Short mmCIF file of C-alpha atoms and ligand atoms in Angstrom, two decimals:
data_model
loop_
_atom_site.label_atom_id
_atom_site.label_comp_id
_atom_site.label_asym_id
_atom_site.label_seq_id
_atom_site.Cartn_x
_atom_site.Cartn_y
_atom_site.Cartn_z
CA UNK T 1 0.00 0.00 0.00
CA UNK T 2 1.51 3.56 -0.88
CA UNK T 3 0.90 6.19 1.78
CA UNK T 4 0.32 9.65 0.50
CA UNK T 5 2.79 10.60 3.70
CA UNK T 6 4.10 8.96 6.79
CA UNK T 7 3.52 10.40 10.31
CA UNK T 8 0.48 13.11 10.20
CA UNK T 9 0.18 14.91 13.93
CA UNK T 10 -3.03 16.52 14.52
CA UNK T 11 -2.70 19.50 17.12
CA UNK T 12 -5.98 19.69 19.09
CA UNK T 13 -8.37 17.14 18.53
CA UNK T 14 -11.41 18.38 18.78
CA UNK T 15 -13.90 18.65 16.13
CA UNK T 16 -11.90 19.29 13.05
CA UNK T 17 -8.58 18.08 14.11
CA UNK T 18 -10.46 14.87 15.06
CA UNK T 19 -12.97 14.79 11.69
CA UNK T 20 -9.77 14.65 9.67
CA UNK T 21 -8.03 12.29 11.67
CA UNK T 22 -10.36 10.17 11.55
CA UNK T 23 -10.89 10.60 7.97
CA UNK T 24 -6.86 10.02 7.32
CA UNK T 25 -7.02 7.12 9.22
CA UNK T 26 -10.38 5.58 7.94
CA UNK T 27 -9.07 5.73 4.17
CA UNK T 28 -5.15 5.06 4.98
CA UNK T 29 -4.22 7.85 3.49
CA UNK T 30 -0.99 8.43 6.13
CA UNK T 31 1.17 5.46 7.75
CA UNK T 32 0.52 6.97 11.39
CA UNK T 33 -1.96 9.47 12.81
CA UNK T 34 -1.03 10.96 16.05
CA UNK T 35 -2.85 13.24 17.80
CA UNK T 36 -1.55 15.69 20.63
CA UNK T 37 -4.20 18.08 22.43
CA UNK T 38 -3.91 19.96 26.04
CA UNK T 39 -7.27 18.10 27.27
CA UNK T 40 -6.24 14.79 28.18
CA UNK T 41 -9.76 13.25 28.37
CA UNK T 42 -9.88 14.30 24.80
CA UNK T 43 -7.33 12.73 24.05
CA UNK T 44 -7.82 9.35 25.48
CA UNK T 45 -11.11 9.44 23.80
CA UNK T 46 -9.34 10.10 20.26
CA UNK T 47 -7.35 7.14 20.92
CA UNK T 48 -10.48 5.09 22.33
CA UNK T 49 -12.63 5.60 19.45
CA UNK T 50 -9.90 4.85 17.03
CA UNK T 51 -9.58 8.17 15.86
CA UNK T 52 -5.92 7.94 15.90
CA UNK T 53 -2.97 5.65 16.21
CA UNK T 54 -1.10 7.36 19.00
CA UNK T 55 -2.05 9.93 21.40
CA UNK T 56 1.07 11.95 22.13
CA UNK T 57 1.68 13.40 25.72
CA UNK T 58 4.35 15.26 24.72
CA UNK T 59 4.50 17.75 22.12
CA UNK T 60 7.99 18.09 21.45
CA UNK T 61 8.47 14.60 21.13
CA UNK T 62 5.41 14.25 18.57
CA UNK T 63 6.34 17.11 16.53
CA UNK T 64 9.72 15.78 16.10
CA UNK T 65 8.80 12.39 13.91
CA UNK T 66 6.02 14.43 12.19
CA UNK T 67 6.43 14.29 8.01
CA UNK T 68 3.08 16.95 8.48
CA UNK T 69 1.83 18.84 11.48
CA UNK T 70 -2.24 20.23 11.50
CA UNK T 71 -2.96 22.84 13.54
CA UNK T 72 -6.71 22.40 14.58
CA UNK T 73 -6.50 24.19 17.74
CA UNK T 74 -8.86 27.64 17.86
CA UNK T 75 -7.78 30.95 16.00
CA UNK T 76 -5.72 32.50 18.74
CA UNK T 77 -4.08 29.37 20.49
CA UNK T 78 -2.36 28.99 17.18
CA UNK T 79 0.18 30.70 17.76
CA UNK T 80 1.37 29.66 21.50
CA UNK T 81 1.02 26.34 19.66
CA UNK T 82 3.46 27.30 16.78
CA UNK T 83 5.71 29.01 19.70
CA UNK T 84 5.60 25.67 21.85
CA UNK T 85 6.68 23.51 18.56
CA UNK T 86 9.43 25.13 17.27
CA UNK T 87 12.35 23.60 19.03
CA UNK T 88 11.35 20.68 17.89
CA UNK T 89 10.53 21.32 14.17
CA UNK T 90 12.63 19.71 11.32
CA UNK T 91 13.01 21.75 8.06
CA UNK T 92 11.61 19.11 6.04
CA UNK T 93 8.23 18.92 8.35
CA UNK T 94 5.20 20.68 6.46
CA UNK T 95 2.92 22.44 8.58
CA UNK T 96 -0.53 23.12 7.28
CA UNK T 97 -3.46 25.05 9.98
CA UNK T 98 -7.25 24.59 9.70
CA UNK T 99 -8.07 27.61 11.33
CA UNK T 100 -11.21 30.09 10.05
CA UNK T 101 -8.99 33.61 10.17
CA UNK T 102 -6.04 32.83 7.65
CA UNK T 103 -4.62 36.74 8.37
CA UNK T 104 -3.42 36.00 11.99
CA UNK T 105 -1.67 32.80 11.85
CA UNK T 106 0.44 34.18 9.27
CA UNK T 107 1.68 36.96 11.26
CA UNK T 108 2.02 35.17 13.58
CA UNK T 109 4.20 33.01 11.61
CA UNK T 110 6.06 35.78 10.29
CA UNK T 111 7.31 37.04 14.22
CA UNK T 112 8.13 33.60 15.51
CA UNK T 113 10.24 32.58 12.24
CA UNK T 114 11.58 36.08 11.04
CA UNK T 115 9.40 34.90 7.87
CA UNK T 116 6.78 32.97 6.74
CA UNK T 117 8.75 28.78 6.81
CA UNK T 118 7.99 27.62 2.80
CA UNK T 119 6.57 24.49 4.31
CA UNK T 120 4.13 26.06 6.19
CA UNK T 121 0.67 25.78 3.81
CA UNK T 122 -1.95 27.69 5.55
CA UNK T 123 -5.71 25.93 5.30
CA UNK T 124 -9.58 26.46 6.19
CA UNK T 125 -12.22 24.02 5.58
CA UNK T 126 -15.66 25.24 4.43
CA UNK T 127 -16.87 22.44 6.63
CA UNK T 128 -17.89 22.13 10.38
CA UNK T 129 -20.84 22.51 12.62
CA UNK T 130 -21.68 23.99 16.00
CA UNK T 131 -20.55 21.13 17.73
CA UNK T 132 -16.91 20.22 19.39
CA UNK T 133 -15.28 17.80 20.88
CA UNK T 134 -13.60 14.92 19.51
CA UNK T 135 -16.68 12.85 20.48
CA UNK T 136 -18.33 15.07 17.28
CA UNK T 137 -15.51 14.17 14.16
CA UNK T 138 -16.63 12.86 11.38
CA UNK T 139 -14.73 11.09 8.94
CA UNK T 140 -17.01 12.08 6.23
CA UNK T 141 -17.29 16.00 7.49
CA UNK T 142 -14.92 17.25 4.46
CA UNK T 143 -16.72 15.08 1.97
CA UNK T 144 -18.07 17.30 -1.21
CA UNK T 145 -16.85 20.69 0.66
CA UNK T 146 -14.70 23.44 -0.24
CA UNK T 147 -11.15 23.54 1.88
CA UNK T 148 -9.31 26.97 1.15
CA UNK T 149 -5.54 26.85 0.87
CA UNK T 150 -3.41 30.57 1.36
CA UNK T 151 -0.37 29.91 0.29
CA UNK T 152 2.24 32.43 -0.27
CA UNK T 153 4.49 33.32 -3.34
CA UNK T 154 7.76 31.70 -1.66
CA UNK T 155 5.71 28.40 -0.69
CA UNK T 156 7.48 25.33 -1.44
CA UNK T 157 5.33 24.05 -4.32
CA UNK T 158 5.45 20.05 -3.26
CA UNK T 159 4.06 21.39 0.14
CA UNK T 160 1.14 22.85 -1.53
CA UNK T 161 0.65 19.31 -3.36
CA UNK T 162 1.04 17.51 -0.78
CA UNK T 163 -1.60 19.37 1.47
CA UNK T 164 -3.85 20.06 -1.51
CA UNK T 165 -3.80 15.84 -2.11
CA UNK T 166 -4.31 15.38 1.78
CA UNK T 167 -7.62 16.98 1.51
CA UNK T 168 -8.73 15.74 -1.60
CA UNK T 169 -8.10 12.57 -0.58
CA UNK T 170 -10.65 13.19 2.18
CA UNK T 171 -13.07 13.81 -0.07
CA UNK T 172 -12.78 17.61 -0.36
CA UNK T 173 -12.12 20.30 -3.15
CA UNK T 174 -9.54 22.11 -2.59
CA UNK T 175 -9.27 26.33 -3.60
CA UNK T 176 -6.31 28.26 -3.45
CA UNK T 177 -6.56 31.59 -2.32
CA UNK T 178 -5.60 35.12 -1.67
CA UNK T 179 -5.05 35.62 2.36
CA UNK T 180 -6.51 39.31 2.43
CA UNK T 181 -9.71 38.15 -0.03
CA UNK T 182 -9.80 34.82 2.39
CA UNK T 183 -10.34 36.71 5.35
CA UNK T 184 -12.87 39.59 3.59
CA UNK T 185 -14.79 36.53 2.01
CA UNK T 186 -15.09 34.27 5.03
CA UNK T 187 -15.93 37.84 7.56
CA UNK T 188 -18.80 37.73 4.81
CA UNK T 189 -20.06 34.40 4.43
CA UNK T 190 -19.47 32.90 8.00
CA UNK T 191 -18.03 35.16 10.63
CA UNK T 192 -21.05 38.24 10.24
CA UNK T 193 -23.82 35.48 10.38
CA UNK T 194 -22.38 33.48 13.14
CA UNK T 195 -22.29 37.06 15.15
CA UNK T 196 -25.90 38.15 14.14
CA UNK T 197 -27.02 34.48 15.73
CA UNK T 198 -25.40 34.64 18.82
CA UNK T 199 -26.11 38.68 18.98
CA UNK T 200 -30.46 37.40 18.24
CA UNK T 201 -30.52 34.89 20.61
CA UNK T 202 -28.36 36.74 23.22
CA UNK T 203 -31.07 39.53 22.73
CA UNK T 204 -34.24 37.58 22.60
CA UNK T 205 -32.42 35.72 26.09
CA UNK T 206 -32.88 38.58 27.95
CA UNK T 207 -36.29 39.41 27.40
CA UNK T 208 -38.79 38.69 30.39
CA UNK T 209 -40.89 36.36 28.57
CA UNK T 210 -38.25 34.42 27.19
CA UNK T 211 -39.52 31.67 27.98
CA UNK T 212 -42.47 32.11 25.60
CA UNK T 213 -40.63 33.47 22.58
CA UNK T 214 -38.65 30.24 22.87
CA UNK T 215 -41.35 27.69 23.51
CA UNK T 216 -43.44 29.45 20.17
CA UNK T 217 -40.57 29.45 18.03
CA UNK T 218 -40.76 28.12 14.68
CA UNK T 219 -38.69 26.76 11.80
CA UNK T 220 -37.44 30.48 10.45
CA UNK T 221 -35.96 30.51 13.74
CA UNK T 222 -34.21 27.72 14.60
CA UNK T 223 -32.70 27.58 10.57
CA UNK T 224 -31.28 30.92 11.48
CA UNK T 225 -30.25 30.63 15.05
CA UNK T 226 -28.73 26.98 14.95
CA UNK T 227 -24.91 28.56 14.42
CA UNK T 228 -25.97 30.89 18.14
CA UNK T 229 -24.85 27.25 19.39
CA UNK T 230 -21.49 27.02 18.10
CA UNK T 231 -18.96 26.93 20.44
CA UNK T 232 -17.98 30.84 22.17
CA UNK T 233 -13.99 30.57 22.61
CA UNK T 234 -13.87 29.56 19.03
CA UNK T 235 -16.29 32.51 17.88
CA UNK T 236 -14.30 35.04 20.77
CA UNK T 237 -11.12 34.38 18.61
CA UNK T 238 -12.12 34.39 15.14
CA UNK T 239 -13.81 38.09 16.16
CA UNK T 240 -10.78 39.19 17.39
CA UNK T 241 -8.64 37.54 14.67
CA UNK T 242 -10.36 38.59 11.85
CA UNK T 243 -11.10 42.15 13.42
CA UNK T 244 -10.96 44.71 10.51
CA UNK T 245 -12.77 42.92 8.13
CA UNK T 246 -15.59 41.57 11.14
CA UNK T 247 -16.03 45.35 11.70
CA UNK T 248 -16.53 46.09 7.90
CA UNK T 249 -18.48 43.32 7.46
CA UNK T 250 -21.22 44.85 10.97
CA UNK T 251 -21.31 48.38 9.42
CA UNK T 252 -22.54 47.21 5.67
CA UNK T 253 -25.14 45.07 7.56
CA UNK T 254 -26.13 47.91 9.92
CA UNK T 255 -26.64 49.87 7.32
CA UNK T 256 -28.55 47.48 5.38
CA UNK T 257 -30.96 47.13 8.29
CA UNK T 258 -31.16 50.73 9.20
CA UNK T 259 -32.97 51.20 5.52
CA UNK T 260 -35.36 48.19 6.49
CA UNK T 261 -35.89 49.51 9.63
CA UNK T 262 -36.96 53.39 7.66
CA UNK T 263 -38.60 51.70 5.42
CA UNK T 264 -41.14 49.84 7.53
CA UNK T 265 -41.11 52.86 9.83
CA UNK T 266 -42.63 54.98 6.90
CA UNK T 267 -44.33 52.20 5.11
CA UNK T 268 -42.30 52.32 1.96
CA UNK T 269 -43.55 49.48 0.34
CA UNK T 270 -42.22 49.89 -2.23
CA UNK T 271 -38.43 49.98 -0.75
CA UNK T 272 -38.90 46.93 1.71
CA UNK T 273 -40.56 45.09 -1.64
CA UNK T 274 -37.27 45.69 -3.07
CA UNK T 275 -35.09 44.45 -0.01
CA UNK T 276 -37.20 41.31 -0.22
CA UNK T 277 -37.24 41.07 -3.65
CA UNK T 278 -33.54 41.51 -4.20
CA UNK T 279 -32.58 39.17 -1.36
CA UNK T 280 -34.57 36.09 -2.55
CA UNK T 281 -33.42 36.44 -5.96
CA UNK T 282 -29.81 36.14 -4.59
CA UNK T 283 -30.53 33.55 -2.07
CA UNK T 284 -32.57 31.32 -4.93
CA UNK T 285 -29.64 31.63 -7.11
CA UNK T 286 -27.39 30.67 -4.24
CA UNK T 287 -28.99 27.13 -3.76
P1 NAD M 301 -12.81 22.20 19.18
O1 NAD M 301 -13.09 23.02 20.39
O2 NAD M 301 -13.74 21.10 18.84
O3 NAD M 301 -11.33 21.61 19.29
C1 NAD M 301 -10.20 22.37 19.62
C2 NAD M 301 -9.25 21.47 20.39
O4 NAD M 301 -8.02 22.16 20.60
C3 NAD M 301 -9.77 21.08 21.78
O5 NAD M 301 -9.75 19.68 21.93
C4 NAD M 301 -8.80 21.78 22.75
O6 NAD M 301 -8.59 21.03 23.93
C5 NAD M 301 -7.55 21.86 21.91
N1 NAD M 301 -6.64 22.93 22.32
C6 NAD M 301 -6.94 24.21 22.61
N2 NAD M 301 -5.82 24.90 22.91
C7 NAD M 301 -4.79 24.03 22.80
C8 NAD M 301 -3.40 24.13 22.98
N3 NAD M 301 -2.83 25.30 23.33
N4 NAD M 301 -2.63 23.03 22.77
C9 NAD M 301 -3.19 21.86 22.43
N5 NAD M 301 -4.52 21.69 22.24
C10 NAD M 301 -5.30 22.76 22.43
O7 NAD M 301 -12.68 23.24 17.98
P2 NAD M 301 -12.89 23.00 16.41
O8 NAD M 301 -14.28 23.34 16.06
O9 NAD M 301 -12.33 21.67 16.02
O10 NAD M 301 -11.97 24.17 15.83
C11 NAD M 301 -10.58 24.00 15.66
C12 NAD M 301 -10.09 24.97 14.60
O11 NAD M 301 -10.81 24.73 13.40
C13 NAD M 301 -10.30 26.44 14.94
O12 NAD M 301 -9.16 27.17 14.60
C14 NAD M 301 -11.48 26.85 14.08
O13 NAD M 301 -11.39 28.22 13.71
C15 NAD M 301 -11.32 25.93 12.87
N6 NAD M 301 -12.56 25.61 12.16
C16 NAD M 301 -13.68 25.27 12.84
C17 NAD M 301 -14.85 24.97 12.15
C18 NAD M 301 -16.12 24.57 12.87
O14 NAD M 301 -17.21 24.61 12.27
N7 NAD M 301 -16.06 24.17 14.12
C19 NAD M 301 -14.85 24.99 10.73
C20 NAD M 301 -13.66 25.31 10.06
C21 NAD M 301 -12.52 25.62 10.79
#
């Protein structure tokens, strides 16, 4: 059997870090998966559930016989993690990170190794859910979704390969972009209405008849406020990480819902038909 690589160690094994061990594993695509995360319970349950072949105790020592490292820890760990690992990093080991800001880990990067290391392939995939936990991965979460790759203009080009194969052999397509237009895109798509669910339900929580508005809620709803239950550390650092373009992202939107709000205020049919009108049109066309 021919192994696409040899030793692949997953940093923080939680949802995504576990989903694509799991999948590596699953479809042999890597001789040995190891994991390594800070929680050992999650850990032993990685190993229990044969999500991996080794759990690692010690960082160091795991990063040292890695051939590829993944970063799955959240947005702003990533870069104590990258601090912790570095003594032990060969030059040959390609390092690859799963995490939704691309802007910040490569700074981040940049500080720590006076530049960006060639062999470090920065990666996000379009795939996930508001669950954690290892107990949630999913071999099958990357199947038929997008996973972005940022590389940069001095990336070693069989690094790029090699991480661009990883996840296709997962089942994913892989889509090489622009850091900058990464993190505009993804403040777009995901980070703005991930914020406007938690900021609804946070709202509609601290109303005195809670209760009721929850009990008498309908399908519109919960399709719009599932994300509200994703998990807060990881949604604390991605607003922090992905600041600038979060912010730009909130005014557009505010402004957008300041003219619905005139518009219903002075019954301007004729506007909020157009809001409407415009937005389903878009959506339809979307799915
Ligand atoms: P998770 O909470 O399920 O898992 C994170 C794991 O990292 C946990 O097991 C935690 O114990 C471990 N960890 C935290 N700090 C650590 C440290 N310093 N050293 C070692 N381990 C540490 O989170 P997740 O949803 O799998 O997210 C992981 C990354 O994937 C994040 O960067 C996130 O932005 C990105 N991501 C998440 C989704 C999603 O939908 N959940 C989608 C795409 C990308």
């Amino acid at each position: 059997m021919s192994y696409l690589t040899g030793k692949v160690v997953v940093i923080g094994l939680g949802l995504i870090g576990g989903s694509l061990a799991k999948a590596l594993r699953t479809r042999g695509i890597c001789k040995t998966v190891i994991g390594y995360d800070r929680d050992e319970d999650e850990l032993a349950a990685g190993l229990r559930l044969g999500i991996i072949d080794e759990a690692a105790t010690d960082l160091l020592g795991a990063v040292e016989v890695a051939d590829v490292v993944v970063l799955a820890v959240p947005v702003k760990a990533m870069e104590t993690v990258l601090a912790e690992m570095l003594p032990a990093l060969r030059p040959e080991t390609i390092i690859t990170d799963v995490g939704s800001v691309k802007g910040n880990v490569i700074r981040a990067a940049q500080e720590l190794f006076g530049s960006v290391p060639n062999r470090f392939i920065p990666g996000h995939p379009i795939a996930g859910s508001e669950k954690s936990g290892v107990a949630a991965a999913d071999a099958t979460l990357f199947e038929h979704h997008k996973v972005i790759i940022t590389p940069l203009p001095q990336s070693d080009s069989d690094a790029v390969t090699l991480i661009a194969r990883m996840w296709q052999s997962v089942g994913a397509e892989v889509l090489q972009m622009d850091v900058e237009r990464h993190d505009e895109v993804l403040a777009a798509t995901s980070h703005l209405p991930h914020l406007l669910a938690f900021s609804l339900v946070d709202t509609l929580a601290q109303e005195q008849d809670r209760n009721d508005i929850f009990r008498y809620a309908a399908g519109g709803f919960r399709d719009f406020t599932r994300i509200a239950a994703s998990d807060p550390t990881m949604w604390h650092d991605v607003g922090l990480a992905n600041k600038t373009a979060i912010l730009q992202k909130i005014d557009e939107f505010t402004t957008g819902l300041a003219q619905l709000k005139q518009a219903i205020e002075t019954e301007d049919s004729r506007a909020m038909l157009g809001i409407f009108t415009r937005a389903k049109a878009a959506r339809e066309h979307f799915s």
